[in-house]
Short mmCIF file of C-alpha atoms in Angstrom, two decimals:
data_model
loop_
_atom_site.label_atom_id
_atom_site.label_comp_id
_atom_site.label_asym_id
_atom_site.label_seq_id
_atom_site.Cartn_x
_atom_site.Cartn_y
_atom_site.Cartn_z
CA UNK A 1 0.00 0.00 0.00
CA UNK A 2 1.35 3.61 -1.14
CA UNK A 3 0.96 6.73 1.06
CA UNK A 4 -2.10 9.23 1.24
CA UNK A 5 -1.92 10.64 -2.03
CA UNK A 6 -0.53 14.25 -2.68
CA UNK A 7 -3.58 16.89 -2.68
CA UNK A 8 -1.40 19.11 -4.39
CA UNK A 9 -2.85 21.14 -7.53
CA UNK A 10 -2.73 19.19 -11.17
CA UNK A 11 -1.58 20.22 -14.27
CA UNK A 12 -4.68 21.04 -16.82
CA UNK A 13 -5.16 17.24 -18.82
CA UNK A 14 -4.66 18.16 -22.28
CA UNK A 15 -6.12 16.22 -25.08
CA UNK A 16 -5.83 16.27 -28.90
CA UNK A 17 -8.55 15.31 -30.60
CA UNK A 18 -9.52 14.98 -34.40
CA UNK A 19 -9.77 18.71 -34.99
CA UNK A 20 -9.05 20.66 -31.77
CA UNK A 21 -6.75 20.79 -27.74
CA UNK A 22 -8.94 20.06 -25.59
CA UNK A 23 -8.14 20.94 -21.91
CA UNK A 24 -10.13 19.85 -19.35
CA UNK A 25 -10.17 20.99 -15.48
CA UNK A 26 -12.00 19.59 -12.48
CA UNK A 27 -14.06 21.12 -9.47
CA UNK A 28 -13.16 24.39 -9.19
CA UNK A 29 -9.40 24.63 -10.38
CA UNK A 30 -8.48 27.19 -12.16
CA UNK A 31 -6.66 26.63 -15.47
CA UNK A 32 -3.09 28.25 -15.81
CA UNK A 33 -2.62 29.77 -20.02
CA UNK A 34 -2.56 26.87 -22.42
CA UNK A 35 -2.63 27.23 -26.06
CA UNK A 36 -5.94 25.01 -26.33
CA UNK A 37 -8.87 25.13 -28.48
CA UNK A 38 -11.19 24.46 -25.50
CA UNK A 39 -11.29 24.76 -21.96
CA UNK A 40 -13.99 22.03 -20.38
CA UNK A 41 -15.12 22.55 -16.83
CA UNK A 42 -16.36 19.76 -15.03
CA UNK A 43 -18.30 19.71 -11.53
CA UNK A 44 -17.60 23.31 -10.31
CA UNK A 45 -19.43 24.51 -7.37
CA UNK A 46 -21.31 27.26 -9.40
CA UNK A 47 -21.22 28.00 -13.18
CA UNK A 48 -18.93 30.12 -15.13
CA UNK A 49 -20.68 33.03 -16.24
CA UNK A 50 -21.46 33.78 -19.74
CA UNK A 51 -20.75 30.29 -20.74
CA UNK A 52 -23.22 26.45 -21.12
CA UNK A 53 -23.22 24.52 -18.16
CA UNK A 54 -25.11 21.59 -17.52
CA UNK A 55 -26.71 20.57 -13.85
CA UNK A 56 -24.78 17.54 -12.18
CA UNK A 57 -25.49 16.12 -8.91
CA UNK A 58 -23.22 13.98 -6.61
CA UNK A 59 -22.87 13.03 -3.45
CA UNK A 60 -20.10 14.93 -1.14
CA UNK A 61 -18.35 13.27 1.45
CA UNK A 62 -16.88 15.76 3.80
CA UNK A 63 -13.31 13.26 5.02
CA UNK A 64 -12.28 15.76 7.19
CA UNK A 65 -14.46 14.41 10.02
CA UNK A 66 -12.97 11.63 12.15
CA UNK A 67 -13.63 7.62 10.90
CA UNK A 68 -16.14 7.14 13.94
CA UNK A 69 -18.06 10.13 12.16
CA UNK A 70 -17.70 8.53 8.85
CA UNK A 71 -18.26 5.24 9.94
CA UNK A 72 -21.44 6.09 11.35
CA UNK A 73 -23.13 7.82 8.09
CA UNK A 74 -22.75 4.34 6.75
CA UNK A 75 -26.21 2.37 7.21
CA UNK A 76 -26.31 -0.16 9.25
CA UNK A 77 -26.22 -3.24 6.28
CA UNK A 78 -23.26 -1.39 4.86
CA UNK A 79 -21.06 -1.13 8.40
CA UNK A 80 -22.17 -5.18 9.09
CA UNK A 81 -20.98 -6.36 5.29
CA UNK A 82 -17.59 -3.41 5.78
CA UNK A 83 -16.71 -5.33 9.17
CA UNK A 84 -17.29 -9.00 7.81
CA UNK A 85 -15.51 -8.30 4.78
CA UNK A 86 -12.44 -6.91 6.71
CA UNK A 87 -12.97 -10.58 8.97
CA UNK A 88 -12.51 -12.39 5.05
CA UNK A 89 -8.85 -11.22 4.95
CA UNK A 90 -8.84 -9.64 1.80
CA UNK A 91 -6.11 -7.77 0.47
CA UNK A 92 -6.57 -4.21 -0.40
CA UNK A 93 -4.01 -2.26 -2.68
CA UNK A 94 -3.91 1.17 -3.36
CA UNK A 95 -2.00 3.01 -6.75
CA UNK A 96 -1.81 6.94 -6.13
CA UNK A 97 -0.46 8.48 -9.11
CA UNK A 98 -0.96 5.07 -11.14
CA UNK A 99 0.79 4.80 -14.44
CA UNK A 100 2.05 1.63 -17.15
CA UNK A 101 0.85 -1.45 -16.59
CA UNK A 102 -1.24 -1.35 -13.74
CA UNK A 103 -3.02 0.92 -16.04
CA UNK A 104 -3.82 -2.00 -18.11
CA UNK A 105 -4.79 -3.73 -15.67
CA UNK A 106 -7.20 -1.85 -14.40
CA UNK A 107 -8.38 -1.23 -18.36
CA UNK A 108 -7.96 -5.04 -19.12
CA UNK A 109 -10.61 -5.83 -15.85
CA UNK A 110 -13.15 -2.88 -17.00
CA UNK A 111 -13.84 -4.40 -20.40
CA UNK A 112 -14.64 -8.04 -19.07
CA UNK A 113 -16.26 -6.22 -16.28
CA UNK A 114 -18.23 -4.00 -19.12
CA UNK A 115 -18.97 -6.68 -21.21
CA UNK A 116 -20.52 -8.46 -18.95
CA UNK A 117 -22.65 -5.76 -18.38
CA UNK A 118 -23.47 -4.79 -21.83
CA UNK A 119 -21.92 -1.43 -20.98
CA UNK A 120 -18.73 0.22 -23.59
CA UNK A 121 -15.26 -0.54 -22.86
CA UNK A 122 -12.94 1.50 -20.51
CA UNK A 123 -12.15 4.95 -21.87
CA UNK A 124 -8.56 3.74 -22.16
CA UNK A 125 -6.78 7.03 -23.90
CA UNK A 126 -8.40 9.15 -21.15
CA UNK A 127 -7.68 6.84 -18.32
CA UNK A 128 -4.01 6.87 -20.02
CA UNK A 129 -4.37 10.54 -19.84
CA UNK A 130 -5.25 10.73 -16.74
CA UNK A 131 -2.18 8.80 -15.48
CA UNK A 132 0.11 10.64 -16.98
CA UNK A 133 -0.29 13.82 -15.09
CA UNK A 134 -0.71 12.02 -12.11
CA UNK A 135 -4.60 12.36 -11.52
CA UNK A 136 -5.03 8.74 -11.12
CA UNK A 137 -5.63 6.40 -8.22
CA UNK A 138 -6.55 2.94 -8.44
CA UNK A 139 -7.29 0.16 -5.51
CA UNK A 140 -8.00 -3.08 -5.44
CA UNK A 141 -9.58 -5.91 -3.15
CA UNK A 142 -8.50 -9.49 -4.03
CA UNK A 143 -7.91 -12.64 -2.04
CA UNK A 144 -5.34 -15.48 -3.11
CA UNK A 145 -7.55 -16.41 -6.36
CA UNK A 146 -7.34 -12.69 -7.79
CA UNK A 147 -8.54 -9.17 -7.59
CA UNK A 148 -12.25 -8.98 -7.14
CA UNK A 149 -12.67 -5.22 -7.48
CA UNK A 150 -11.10 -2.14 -8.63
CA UNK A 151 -11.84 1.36 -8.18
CA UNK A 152 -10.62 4.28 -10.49
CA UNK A 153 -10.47 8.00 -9.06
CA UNK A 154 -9.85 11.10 -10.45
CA UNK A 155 -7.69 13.53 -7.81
CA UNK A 156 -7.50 16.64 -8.48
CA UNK A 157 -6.85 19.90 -5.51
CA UNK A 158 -8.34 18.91 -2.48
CA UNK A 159 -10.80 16.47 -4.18
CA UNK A 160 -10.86 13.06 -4.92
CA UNK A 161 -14.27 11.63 -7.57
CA UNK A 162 -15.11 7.74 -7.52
CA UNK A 163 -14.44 7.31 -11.79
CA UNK A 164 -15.13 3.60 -12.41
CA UNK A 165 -15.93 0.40 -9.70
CA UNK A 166 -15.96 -2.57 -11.83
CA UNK A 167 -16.69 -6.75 -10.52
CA UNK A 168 -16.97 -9.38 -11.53
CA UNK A 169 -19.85 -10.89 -9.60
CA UNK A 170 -22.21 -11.71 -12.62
CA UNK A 171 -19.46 -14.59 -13.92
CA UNK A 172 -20.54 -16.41 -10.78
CA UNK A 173 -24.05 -18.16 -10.62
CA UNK A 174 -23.73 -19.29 -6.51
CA UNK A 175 -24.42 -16.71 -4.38
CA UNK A 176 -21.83 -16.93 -2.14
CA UNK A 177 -18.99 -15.70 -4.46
CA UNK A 178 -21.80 -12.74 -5.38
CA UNK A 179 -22.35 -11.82 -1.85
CA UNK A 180 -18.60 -11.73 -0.87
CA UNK A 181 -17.58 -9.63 -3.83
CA UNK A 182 -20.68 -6.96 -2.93
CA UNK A 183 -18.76 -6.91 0.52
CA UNK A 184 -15.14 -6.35 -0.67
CA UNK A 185 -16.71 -3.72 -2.67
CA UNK A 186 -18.40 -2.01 0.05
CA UNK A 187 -15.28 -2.78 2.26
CA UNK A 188 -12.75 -1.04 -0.68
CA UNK A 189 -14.74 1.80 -0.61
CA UNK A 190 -14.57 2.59 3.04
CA UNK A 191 -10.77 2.04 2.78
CA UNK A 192 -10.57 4.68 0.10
CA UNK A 193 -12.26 6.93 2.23
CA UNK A 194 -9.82 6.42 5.04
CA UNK A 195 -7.04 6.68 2.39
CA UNK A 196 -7.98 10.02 1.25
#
């Protein structure tokens, strides 16, 4: 497991596309000069004046609070399958800043995740992206037959957003391998919490 990952500002993630640079910022960072096409805000607290902004709603966890506090917003299901989960011995990894091949991993376990699901494959060049101005963290739950979940966040300033969560609970027909994936999911998310 890495240390709690840097909060430190990011670097605008610049994209070329077919016909234009495309920058895009997060929450409410400010963009330093680029020579881009296109600056695309996403999840700012209020709207840029003058410009098209669409609604979005989310759920903000405040993790300054202490892990009793936190631990307590969780409903009561969620804190019994978080504490028998963490009884399972599963191991969690964390990836702050993740880059190469645990990248591909992460991309390789989306798409049989997504497929699965009947949902598209991973955005791999943005994911890629990502990575390479350090704005991604990935974690993991496994146990000694493989990883059972992954997350993928976006950092960025003082704020960390859940990207992806992908399982693969839907290969297995019992429900006993079902039930004790749901729980290292709920349990990986309540580490990542901690984490950040």
């Amino acid at each position: 497991q890495q240390d709690a990952p840097d909060v430190r500002r990011i670097e605008m993630i610049v994209r070329q596309t077919r016909f234009y640079r495309l920058a895009e910022v997060f929450f409410d960072e400010e963009p330093a000069p680029a020579d881009v096409d296109i600056i695309e805000h996403f999840q700012r607290s209020h709207p840029i004046p003058g410009t098209r902004s669409t609604d979005f709603y989310t759920t903000h966890i405040d993790l300054t609070r202490d892990e009793e506090e936190l631990f307590a917003d969780l409903t009561k299901t969620c804190r019994y399958k978080v504490r028998r989960a963490e009884r399972e011995q599963l191991k969690e990894e964390a990836f702050t800043s993740a880059r190469g091949a645990i990248v591909d991993d992460f991309i390789a376990f989306f798409d049989r995740f997504a497929t699965g699901k009947g949902l598209p494959p991973a955005p791999a060049e943005r994911l890629h992206t990502l990575a390479e101005v350090g704005a991604l963290d990935l974690s993991t739950a496994s146990r000694d037959d493989g990883v059972l979940v992954w997350h993928a966040y976006l950092r960025a300033g003082n704020r960390a957003r859940l990207l992806h969560s992908a399982s693969l609970f839907r290969e297995y027909s019992d429900t006993a391998p079902r039930n004790m994936i749901g729980r290292a999911n709920r349990c990986l998310h309540w580490h990542d919490l901690l984490r950040y």
